[in-house]
PDB file of C-alpha atoms in Angstrom:
ATOM      1  CA  MET G   1     114.986  61.577 151.680  1.00 86.00           C
ATOM      2  CA  GLN G   2     118.642  61.196 150.809  1.00 92.00           C
ATOM      3  CA  THR G   3     121.127  59.016 152.683  1.00 95.00           C
ATOM      4  CA  TRP G   4     124.903  58.678 152.863  1.00 95.00           C
ATOM      5  CA  ALA G   5     127.217  56.330 154.752  1.00 97.00           C
ATOM      6  CA  LEU G   6     130.979  56.277 155.214  1.00 97.00           C
ATOM      7  CA  THR G   7     133.277  54.042 157.235  1.00 98.00           C
ATOM      8  CA  HIS G   8     137.061  53.834 157.609  1.00 98.00           C
ATOM      9  CA  ARG G   9     139.392  51.584 159.584  1.00 97.00           C
ATOM     10  CA  GLY G  10     141.314  54.602 160.823  1.00 97.00           C
ATOM     11  CA  LEU G  11     145.087  54.807 161.070  1.00 97.00           C
ATOM     12  CA  LYS G  12     145.848  52.777 164.194  1.00 94.00           C
ATOM     13  CA  ARG G  13     143.498  49.782 164.337  1.00 92.00           C
ATOM     14  CA  PRO G  14     144.280  46.525 162.481  1.00 91.00           C
ATOM     15  CA  ASP G  15     140.670  46.072 161.364  1.00 93.00           C
ATOM     16  CA  ASN G  16     137.336  47.854 161.268  1.00 96.00           C
ATOM     17  CA  GLN G  17     134.879  46.658 163.935  1.00 96.00           C
ATOM     18  CA  ASP G  18     132.351  49.389 163.150  1.00 97.00           C
ATOM     19  CA  ARG G  19     129.208  48.441 161.252  1.00 98.00           C
ATOM     20  CA  TYR G  20     126.390  50.512 159.772  1.00 98.00           C
ATOM     21  CA  LEU G  21     122.963  49.989 158.251  1.00 98.00           C
ATOM     22  CA  VAL G  22     120.910  51.909 155.695  1.00 98.00           C
ATOM     23  CA  ARG G  23     117.718  49.917 155.069  1.00 98.00           C
ATOM     24  CA  GLU G  24     114.789  51.052 152.928  1.00 96.00           C
ATOM     25  CA  LEU G  25     111.368  50.039 154.266  1.00 96.00           C
ATOM     26  CA  PRO G  26     107.877  49.941 152.733  1.00 92.00           C
ATOM     27  CA  GLY G  27     106.002  53.241 152.618  1.00 90.00           C
ATOM     28  CA  ASP G  28     109.116  55.369 152.149  1.00 93.00           C
ATOM     29  CA  GLY G  29     110.485  54.362 155.531  1.00 96.00           C
ATOM     30  CA  LEU G  30     114.166  54.162 156.445  1.00 97.00           C
ATOM     31  CA  LEU G  31     116.074  52.368 159.172  1.00 98.00           C
ATOM     32  CA  LEU G  32     119.561  53.713 159.878  1.00 98.00           C
ATOM     33  CA  ALA G  33     122.111  52.505 162.406  1.00 98.00           C
ATOM     34  CA  VAL G  34     125.738  52.569 163.511  1.00 98.00           C
ATOM     35  CA  ALA G  35     127.419  50.021 165.781  1.00 98.00           C
ATOM     36  CA  ASP G  36     130.894  50.136 167.316  1.00 97.00           C
ATOM     37  CA  GLY G  37     132.129  46.705 168.388  1.00 96.00           C
ATOM     38  CA  MET G  38     134.502  46.083 171.277  1.00 91.00           C
ATOM     39  CA  GLY G  39     136.164  43.260 173.167  1.00 78.00           C
ATOM     40  CA  GLY G  40     138.446  40.498 171.996  1.00 61.00           C
ATOM     41  CA  GLN G  41     140.518  40.265 168.848  1.00 64.00           C
ATOM     42  CA  ALA G  42     137.507  39.477 166.666  1.00 74.00           C
ATOM     43  CA  GLY G  43     134.617  39.717 169.095  1.00 92.00           C
ATOM     44  CA  GLY G  44     133.809  43.368 168.569  1.00 95.00           C
ATOM     45  CA  GLY G  45     133.201  42.909 164.884  1.00 96.00           C
ATOM     46  CA  VAL G  46     131.061  39.825 165.580  1.00 96.00           C
ATOM     47  CA  ALA G  47     128.906  41.698 168.100  1.00 97.00           C
ATOM     48  CA  ALA G  48     128.466  44.731 165.853  1.00 97.00           C
ATOM     49  CA  GLN G  49     127.561  42.498 162.906  1.00 97.00           C
ATOM     50  CA  MET G  50     124.976  40.665 165.014  1.00 98.00           C
ATOM     51  CA  ALA G  51     123.422  44.013 165.921  1.00 98.00           C
ATOM     52  CA  VAL G  52     123.031  45.287 162.366  1.00 98.00           C
ATOM     53  CA  GLU G  53     121.841  41.885 161.115  1.00 98.00           C
ATOM     54  CA  ALA G  54     119.123  41.904 163.778  1.00 98.00           C
ATOM     55  CA  LEU G  55     118.005  45.318 162.536  1.00 98.00           C
ATOM     56  CA  GLN G  56     118.189  44.114 158.931  1.00 97.00           C
ATOM     57  CA  GLY G  57     115.658  41.401 159.746  1.00 96.00           C
ATOM     58  CA  LEU G  58     113.402  43.537 161.969  1.00 97.00           C
ATOM     59  CA  ASP G  59     109.712  43.714 161.050  1.00 96.00           C
ATOM     60  CA  PRO G  60     108.933  47.229 159.678  1.00 95.00           C
ATOM     61  CA  GLU G  61     106.082  47.767 162.151  1.00 94.00           C
ATOM     62  CA  GLN G  62     108.321  46.862 165.052  1.00 96.00           C
ATOM     63  CA  ALA G  63     111.036  49.170 163.701  1.00 96.00           C
ATOM     64  CA  ALA G  64     108.609  52.089 163.776  1.00 96.00           C
ATOM     65  CA  SER G  65     107.866  51.857 167.508  1.00 97.00           C
ATOM     66  CA  ARG G  66     109.967  52.687 170.544  1.00 97.00           C
ATOM     67  CA  ALA G  67     108.809  49.476 172.227  1.00 98.00           C
ATOM     68  CA  GLY G  68     109.738  47.425 169.165  1.00 97.00           C
ATOM     69  CA  LEU G  69     113.214  48.907 168.954  1.00 98.00           C
ATOM     70  CA  ARG G  70     113.743  48.471 172.692  1.00 98.00           C
ATOM     71  CA  ARG G  71     112.769  44.801 172.455  1.00 97.00           C
ATOM     72  CA  LEU G  72     115.163  44.311 169.530  1.00 98.00           C
ATOM     73  CA  PHE G  73     117.987  45.820 171.567  1.00 98.00           C
ATOM     74  CA  THR G  74     117.374  43.680 174.655  1.00 97.00           C
ATOM     75  CA  ASP G  75     116.895  40.486 172.610  1.00 97.00           C
ATOM     76  CA  THR G  76     120.126  41.129 170.677  1.00 97.00           C
ATOM     77  CA  CYS G  77     121.961  41.853 173.916  1.00 97.00           C
ATOM     78  CA  ARG G  78     121.017  38.400 175.224  1.00 97.00           C
ATOM     79  CA  GLN G  79     122.022  36.760 171.938  1.00 97.00           C
ATOM     80  CA  ILE G  80     125.445  38.402 172.084  1.00 96.00           C
ATOM     81  CA  LEU G  81     125.914  37.268 175.686  1.00 95.00           C
ATOM     82  CA  CYS G  82     124.917  33.703 174.787  1.00 95.00           C
ATOM     83  CA  LYS G  83     127.275  33.595 171.817  1.00 95.00           C
ATOM     84  CA  ALA G  84     130.158  34.892 173.941  1.00 93.00           C
ATOM     85  CA  GLU G  85     129.461  32.295 176.626  1.00 93.00           C
ATOM     86  CA  ALA G  86     129.479  29.519 174.016  1.00 94.00           C
ATOM     87  CA  ASN G  87     132.696  30.733 172.351  1.00 93.00           C
ATOM     88  CA  PRO G  88     135.593  31.482 174.727  1.00 90.00           C
ATOM     89  CA  GLU G  89     137.465  33.392 172.018  1.00 90.00           C
ATOM     90  CA  LEU G  90     134.577  35.905 171.980  1.00 93.00           C
ATOM     91  CA  GLU G  91     134.469  36.424 175.747  1.00 90.00           C
ATOM     92  CA  GLY G  92     133.864  40.056 176.675  1.00 90.00           C
ATOM     93  CA  MET G  93     132.565  41.113 173.281  1.00 95.00           C
ATOM     94  CA  GLY G  94     129.942  43.831 172.991  1.00 96.00           C
ATOM     95  CA  THR G  95     128.843  46.709 170.830  1.00 97.00           C
ATOM     96  CA  THR G  96     127.239  50.098 170.908  1.00 97.00           C
ATOM     97  CA  LEU G  97     124.128  50.517 168.790  1.00 98.00           C
ATOM     98  CA  THR G  98     122.332  53.668 167.707  1.00 98.00           C
ATOM     99  CA  ALA G  99     119.348  53.151 165.410  1.00 98.00           C
ATOM    100  CA  VAL G 100     116.689  55.468 164.002  1.00 98.00           C
ATOM    101  CA  HIS G 101     113.529  54.775 162.008  1.00 98.00           C
ATOM    102  CA  VAL G 102     112.347  57.612 159.765  1.00 98.00           C
ATOM    103  CA  GLN G 103     108.922  57.789 158.143  1.00 97.00           C
ATOM    104  CA  GLY G 104     106.221  60.376 157.602  1.00 93.00           C
ATOM    105  CA  GLY G 105     108.241  63.250 159.038  1.00 95.00           C
ATOM    106  CA  ARG G 106     108.986  61.476 162.316  1.00 97.00           C
ATOM    107  CA  ALA G 107     112.151  59.842 163.639  1.00 98.00           C
ATOM    108  CA  THR G 108     111.933  57.096 166.260  1.00 98.00           C
ATOM    109  CA  TRP G 109     115.234  56.063 167.782  1.00 98.00           C
ATOM    110  CA  ALA G 110     116.907  53.722 170.255  1.00 98.00           C
ATOM    111  CA  HIS G 111     120.420  53.861 171.610  1.00 97.00           C
ATOM    112  CA  VAL G 112     122.929  52.192 173.905  1.00 97.00           C
ATOM    113  CA  GLY G 113     126.638  52.976 174.309  1.00 95.00           C
ATOM    114  CA  ASP G 114     128.611  56.006 173.145  1.00 95.00           C
ATOM    115  CA  SER G 115     127.824  56.181 169.455  1.00 97.00           C
ATOM    116  CA  ARG G 116     125.612  59.192 168.766  1.00 97.00           C
ATOM    117  CA  LEU G 117     122.527  60.488 167.000  1.00 98.00           C
ATOM    118  CA  TYR G 118     122.640  64.190 166.086  1.00 98.00           C
ATOM    119  CA  LEU G 119     120.050  66.514 164.593  1.00 98.00           C
ATOM    120  CA  TRP G 120     121.259  69.370 162.382  1.00 97.00           C
ATOM    121  CA  ARG G 121     118.467  71.912 161.963  1.00 97.00           C
ATOM    122  CA  ALA G 122     118.552  75.486 160.703  1.00 95.00           C
ATOM    123  CA  GLY G 123     122.259  75.917 161.394  1.00 95.00           C
ATOM    124  CA  SER G 124     122.226  74.304 164.847  1.00 97.00           C
ATOM    125  CA  LEU G 125     123.614  70.930 165.930  1.00 98.00           C
ATOM    126  CA  ARG G 126     121.938  69.019 168.776  1.00 98.00           C
ATOM    127  CA  GLN G 127     123.009  65.687 170.241  1.00 97.00           C
ATOM    128  CA  ILE G 128     119.835  63.616 170.592  1.00 98.00           C
ATOM    129  CA  SER G 129     121.269  60.484 172.233  1.00 97.00           C
ATOM    130  CA  GLN G 130     122.979  60.402 175.603  1.00 93.00           C
ATOM    131  CA  ASP G 131     126.441  58.840 175.952  1.00 92.00           C
ATOM    132  CA  HIS G 132     126.448  55.796 178.228  1.00 88.00           C
ATOM    133  CA  ASN G 133     129.964  56.219 179.566  1.00 77.00           C
ATOM    134  CA  ALA G 134     131.514  57.216 182.857  1.00 65.00           C
ATOM    135  CA  ALA G 135     132.397  60.733 181.698  1.00 64.00           C
ATOM    136  CA  ALA G 136     128.795  61.515 180.730  1.00 63.00           C
ATOM    137  CA  PHE G 137     127.610  60.098 184.057  1.00 55.00           C
ATOM    138  CA  MET G 138     130.055  62.356 185.914  1.00 64.00           C
ATOM    139  CA  VAL G 139     128.767  65.372 183.970  1.00 58.00           C
ATOM    140  CA  ALA G 140     125.167  64.469 184.859  1.00 65.00           C
ATOM    141  CA  GLU G 141     126.150  64.173 188.525  1.00 56.00           C
ATOM    142  CA  GLY G 142     127.917  67.541 188.508  1.00 63.00           C
ATOM    143  CA  LEU G 143     131.336  65.972 189.027  1.00 56.00           C
ATOM    144  CA  LEU G 144     132.753  67.010 185.656  1.00 63.00           C
ATOM    145  CA  GLU G 145     132.294  70.026 183.405  1.00 65.00           C
ATOM    146  CA  PRO G 146     130.710  69.233 180.007  1.00 66.00           C
ATOM    147  CA  GLU G 147     133.714  70.605 178.108  1.00 64.00           C
ATOM    148  CA  GLN G 148     135.984  68.188 180.013  1.00 59.00           C
ATOM    149  CA  ALA G 149     133.994  65.064 179.108  1.00 63.00           C
ATOM    150  CA  GLY G 150     135.455  64.802 175.609  1.00 64.00           C
ATOM    151  CA  ILE G 151     139.027  64.491 176.879  1.00 64.00           C
ATOM    152  CA  HIS G 152     138.508  62.769 180.226  1.00 56.00           C
ATOM    153  CA  PRO G 153     139.973  59.212 180.420  1.00 65.00           C
ATOM    154  CA  SER G 154     136.634  57.860 181.683  1.00 56.00           C
ATOM    155  CA  ARG G 155     134.988  58.630 178.309  1.00 66.00           C
ATOM    156  CA  HIS G 156     136.201  55.206 177.162  1.00 67.00           C
ATOM    157  CA  MET G 157     134.534  53.403 180.094  1.00 68.00           C
ATOM    158  CA  LEU G 158     131.150  52.228 178.830  1.00 80.00           C
ATOM    159  CA  LEU G 159     128.387  51.810 181.388  1.00 80.00           C
ATOM    160  CA  ASP G 160     126.049  50.026 178.991  1.00 88.00           C
ATOM    161  CA  CYS G 161     126.218  48.236 175.640  1.00 93.00           C
ATOM    162  CA  LEU G 162     124.793  45.239 173.821  1.00 96.00           C
ATOM    163  CA  GLY G 163     126.604  42.397 175.543  1.00 94.00           C
ATOM    164  CA  CYS G 164     127.206  44.297 178.795  1.00 88.00           C
ATOM    165  CA  GLY G 165     124.803  42.400 181.043  1.00 85.00           C
ATOM    166  CA  ASP G 166     121.156  43.498 180.974  1.00 86.00           C
ATOM    167  CA  CYS G 167     121.260  46.515 178.689  1.00 92.00           C
ATOM    168  CA  GLU G 168     118.780  49.358 179.170  1.00 94.00           C
ATOM    169  CA  PRO G 169     118.471  51.230 175.864  1.00 97.00           C
ATOM    170  CA  ASP G 170     117.251  54.797 175.671  1.00 97.00           C
ATOM    171  CA  THR G 171     114.458  55.481 173.186  1.00 98.00           C
ATOM    172  CA  GLY G 172     112.802  58.597 171.848  1.00 98.00           C
ATOM    173  CA  SER G 173     110.881  60.209 169.016  1.00 98.00           C
ATOM    174  CA  LEU G 174     111.006  63.596 167.327  1.00 97.00           C
ATOM    175  CA  GLY G 175     109.281  65.395 164.499  1.00 98.00           C
ATOM    176  CA  LEU G 176     111.338  66.321 161.461  1.00 98.00           C
ATOM    177  CA  ARG G 177     111.208  69.385 159.226  1.00 97.00           C
ATOM    178  CA  PRO G 178     112.271  69.866 155.603  1.00 95.00           C
ATOM    179  CA  GLN G 179     116.068  70.089 155.261  1.00 93.00           C
ATOM    180  CA  ASP G 180     116.675  68.480 158.671  1.00 96.00           C
ATOM    181  CA  LEU G 181     119.789  66.311 158.715  1.00 96.00           C
ATOM    182  CA  LEU G 182     120.133  63.285 160.999  1.00 98.00           C
ATOM    183  CA  LEU G 183     123.732  62.240 161.633  1.00 98.00           C
ATOM    184  CA  LEU G 184     124.757  58.975 163.306  1.00 98.00           C
ATOM    185  CA  THR G 185     128.412  58.604 164.296  1.00 98.00           C
ATOM    186  CA  THR G 186     130.722  56.249 166.133  1.00 98.00           C
ATOM    187  CA  ASP G 187     133.196  57.768 168.573  1.00 94.00           C
ATOM    188  CA  GLY G 188     136.007  57.463 166.064  1.00 96.00           C
ATOM    189  CA  LEU G 189     134.421  60.540 164.497  1.00 97.00           C
ATOM    190  CA  HIS G 190     132.893  62.580 167.334  1.00 95.00           C
ATOM    191  CA  GLY G 191     135.717  61.607 169.694  1.00 92.00           C
ATOM    192  CA  ALA G 192     138.215  63.128 167.267  1.00 95.00           C
ATOM    193  CA  VAL G 193     136.137  66.019 165.904  1.00 96.00           C
ATOM    194  CA  PRO G 194     134.406  68.008 168.689  1.00 93.00           C
ATOM    195  CA  ASP G 195     130.809  69.129 168.266  1.00 94.00           C
ATOM    196  CA  PRO G 196     131.701  72.768 167.486  1.00 95.00           C
ATOM    197  CA  GLU G 197     133.888  71.551 164.604  1.00 96.00           C
ATOM    198  CA  ILE G 198     131.182  69.185 163.358  1.00 97.00           C
ATOM    199  CA  SER G 199     128.760  72.103 163.416  1.00 97.00           C
ATOM    200  CA  ALA G 200     131.193  74.346 161.538  1.00 96.00           C
ATOM    201  CA  VAL G 201     131.657  71.710 158.826  1.00 96.00           C
ATOM    202  CA  LEU G 202     127.919  71.220 158.405  1.00 95.00           C
ATOM    203  CA  ALA G 203     127.420  74.984 158.197  1.00 94.00           C
ATOM    204  CA  GLY G 204     130.190  75.669 155.697  1.00 90.00           C
ATOM    205  CA  PRO G 205     131.580  74.409 152.405  1.00 84.00           C
ATOM    206  CA  PRO G 206     131.725  72.070 150.602  1.00 75.00           C
ATOM    207  CA  ALA G 207     128.121  72.041 149.405  1.00 78.00           C
ATOM    208  CA  GLY G 208     125.991  68.956 149.952  1.00 82.00           C
ATOM    209  CA  PRO G 209     125.732  66.486 152.860  1.00 85.00           C
ATOM    210  CA  ARG G 210     127.926  63.728 151.391  1.00 90.00           C
ATOM    211  CA  PRO G 211     130.954  65.998 150.783  1.00 93.00           C
ATOM    212  CA  LYS G 212     130.511  67.275 154.332  1.00 93.00           C
ATOM    213  CA  LEU G 213     130.566  63.714 155.716  1.00 94.00           C
ATOM    214  CA  GLU G 214     133.693  63.037 153.677  1.00 95.00           C
ATOM    215  CA  TYR G 215     135.249  66.194 155.093  1.00 95.00           C
ATOM    216  CA  LEU G 216     134.371  65.134 158.648  1.00 96.00           C
ATOM    217  CA  LEU G 217     135.992  61.755 157.996  1.00 97.00           C
ATOM    218  CA  GLN G 218     139.111  63.486 156.726  1.00 97.00           C
ATOM    219  CA  LYS G 219     139.226  65.701 159.823  1.00 97.00           C
ATOM    220  CA  ALA G 220     138.995  62.619 162.070  1.00 98.00           C
ATOM    221  CA  LEU G 221     141.928  61.081 160.179  1.00 98.00           C
ATOM    222  CA  GLU G 222     143.914  64.309 160.452  1.00 98.00           C
ATOM    223  CA  ALA G 223     143.261  64.267 164.208  1.00 97.00           C
ATOM    224  CA  GLY G 224     145.095  60.944 164.409  1.00 97.00           C
ATOM    225  CA  GLY G 225     142.569  58.356 163.215  1.00 97.00           C
ATOM    226  CA  ARG G 226     143.044  56.406 166.444  1.00 94.00           C
ATOM    227  CA  ASP G 227     139.750  54.529 166.133  1.00 95.00           C
ATOM    228  CA  ASN G 228     137.448  53.165 163.451  1.00 97.00           C
ATOM    229  CA  ILE G 229     135.349  55.980 161.966  1.00 98.00           C
ATOM    230  CA  THR G 230     131.759  55.670 160.766  1.00 98.00           C
ATOM    231  CA  ALA G 231     129.043  58.175 159.871  1.00 98.00           C
ATOM    232  CA  VAL G 232     125.557  57.768 158.429  1.00 98.00           C
ATOM    233  CA  GLY G 233     123.531  60.776 157.299  1.00 96.00           C
ATOM    234  CA  MET G 234     119.935  61.325 156.202  1.00 96.00           C
ATOM    235  CA  GLN G 235     118.416  64.573 154.974  1.00 94.00           C
ATOM    236  CA  LEU G 236     114.755  65.241 154.230  1.00 88.00           C
TER     237      LEU G 236
END
């Protein structure tokens, strides 16, 4: 397995409140994550850092199970809420979190918020996670066309996150094949570079996953760089 990670403050934000994790585990396991902090001048970065530090300290057996990841998410959500309540300057802070454990040809993941987990397989890009924002909810309810969700104002309205009350993370598991690429992104990337463009970059030059991630980052900057931009990739 090969991994790559890139992050950038973007062109409009004063600091970078995104965080990411690439953690090697015993038995050739990997734990990957991206977190996009929000709320308060410094709170978003604090919440995102708490999320990745919780994953950094997670027991490998717990990381390999959907139940273990779900428990980590809900425990961290409560910790973020408690810290915000104890520190008025952090009031309203929260973070997205998308995490995936990879071992033995299987990926086990958990997710809350609007960061994303993608699978690139045999020339096709598939979004594995579901966005927890108002636009995605409206699409699911038939109130909005899927192609409108990426530009609708409600895409910025999160319905769930770590720190947003009692979070309810999604979890899942999928088998992996040789040459599969897992891509985790914050919305500074996929909000600026639509899925068809991400797919075109992954399918075309330059050769190699890391140059492609660098190219995607450059495209997000060329699109305005209005948010922090983070991507983590893993290829079997």
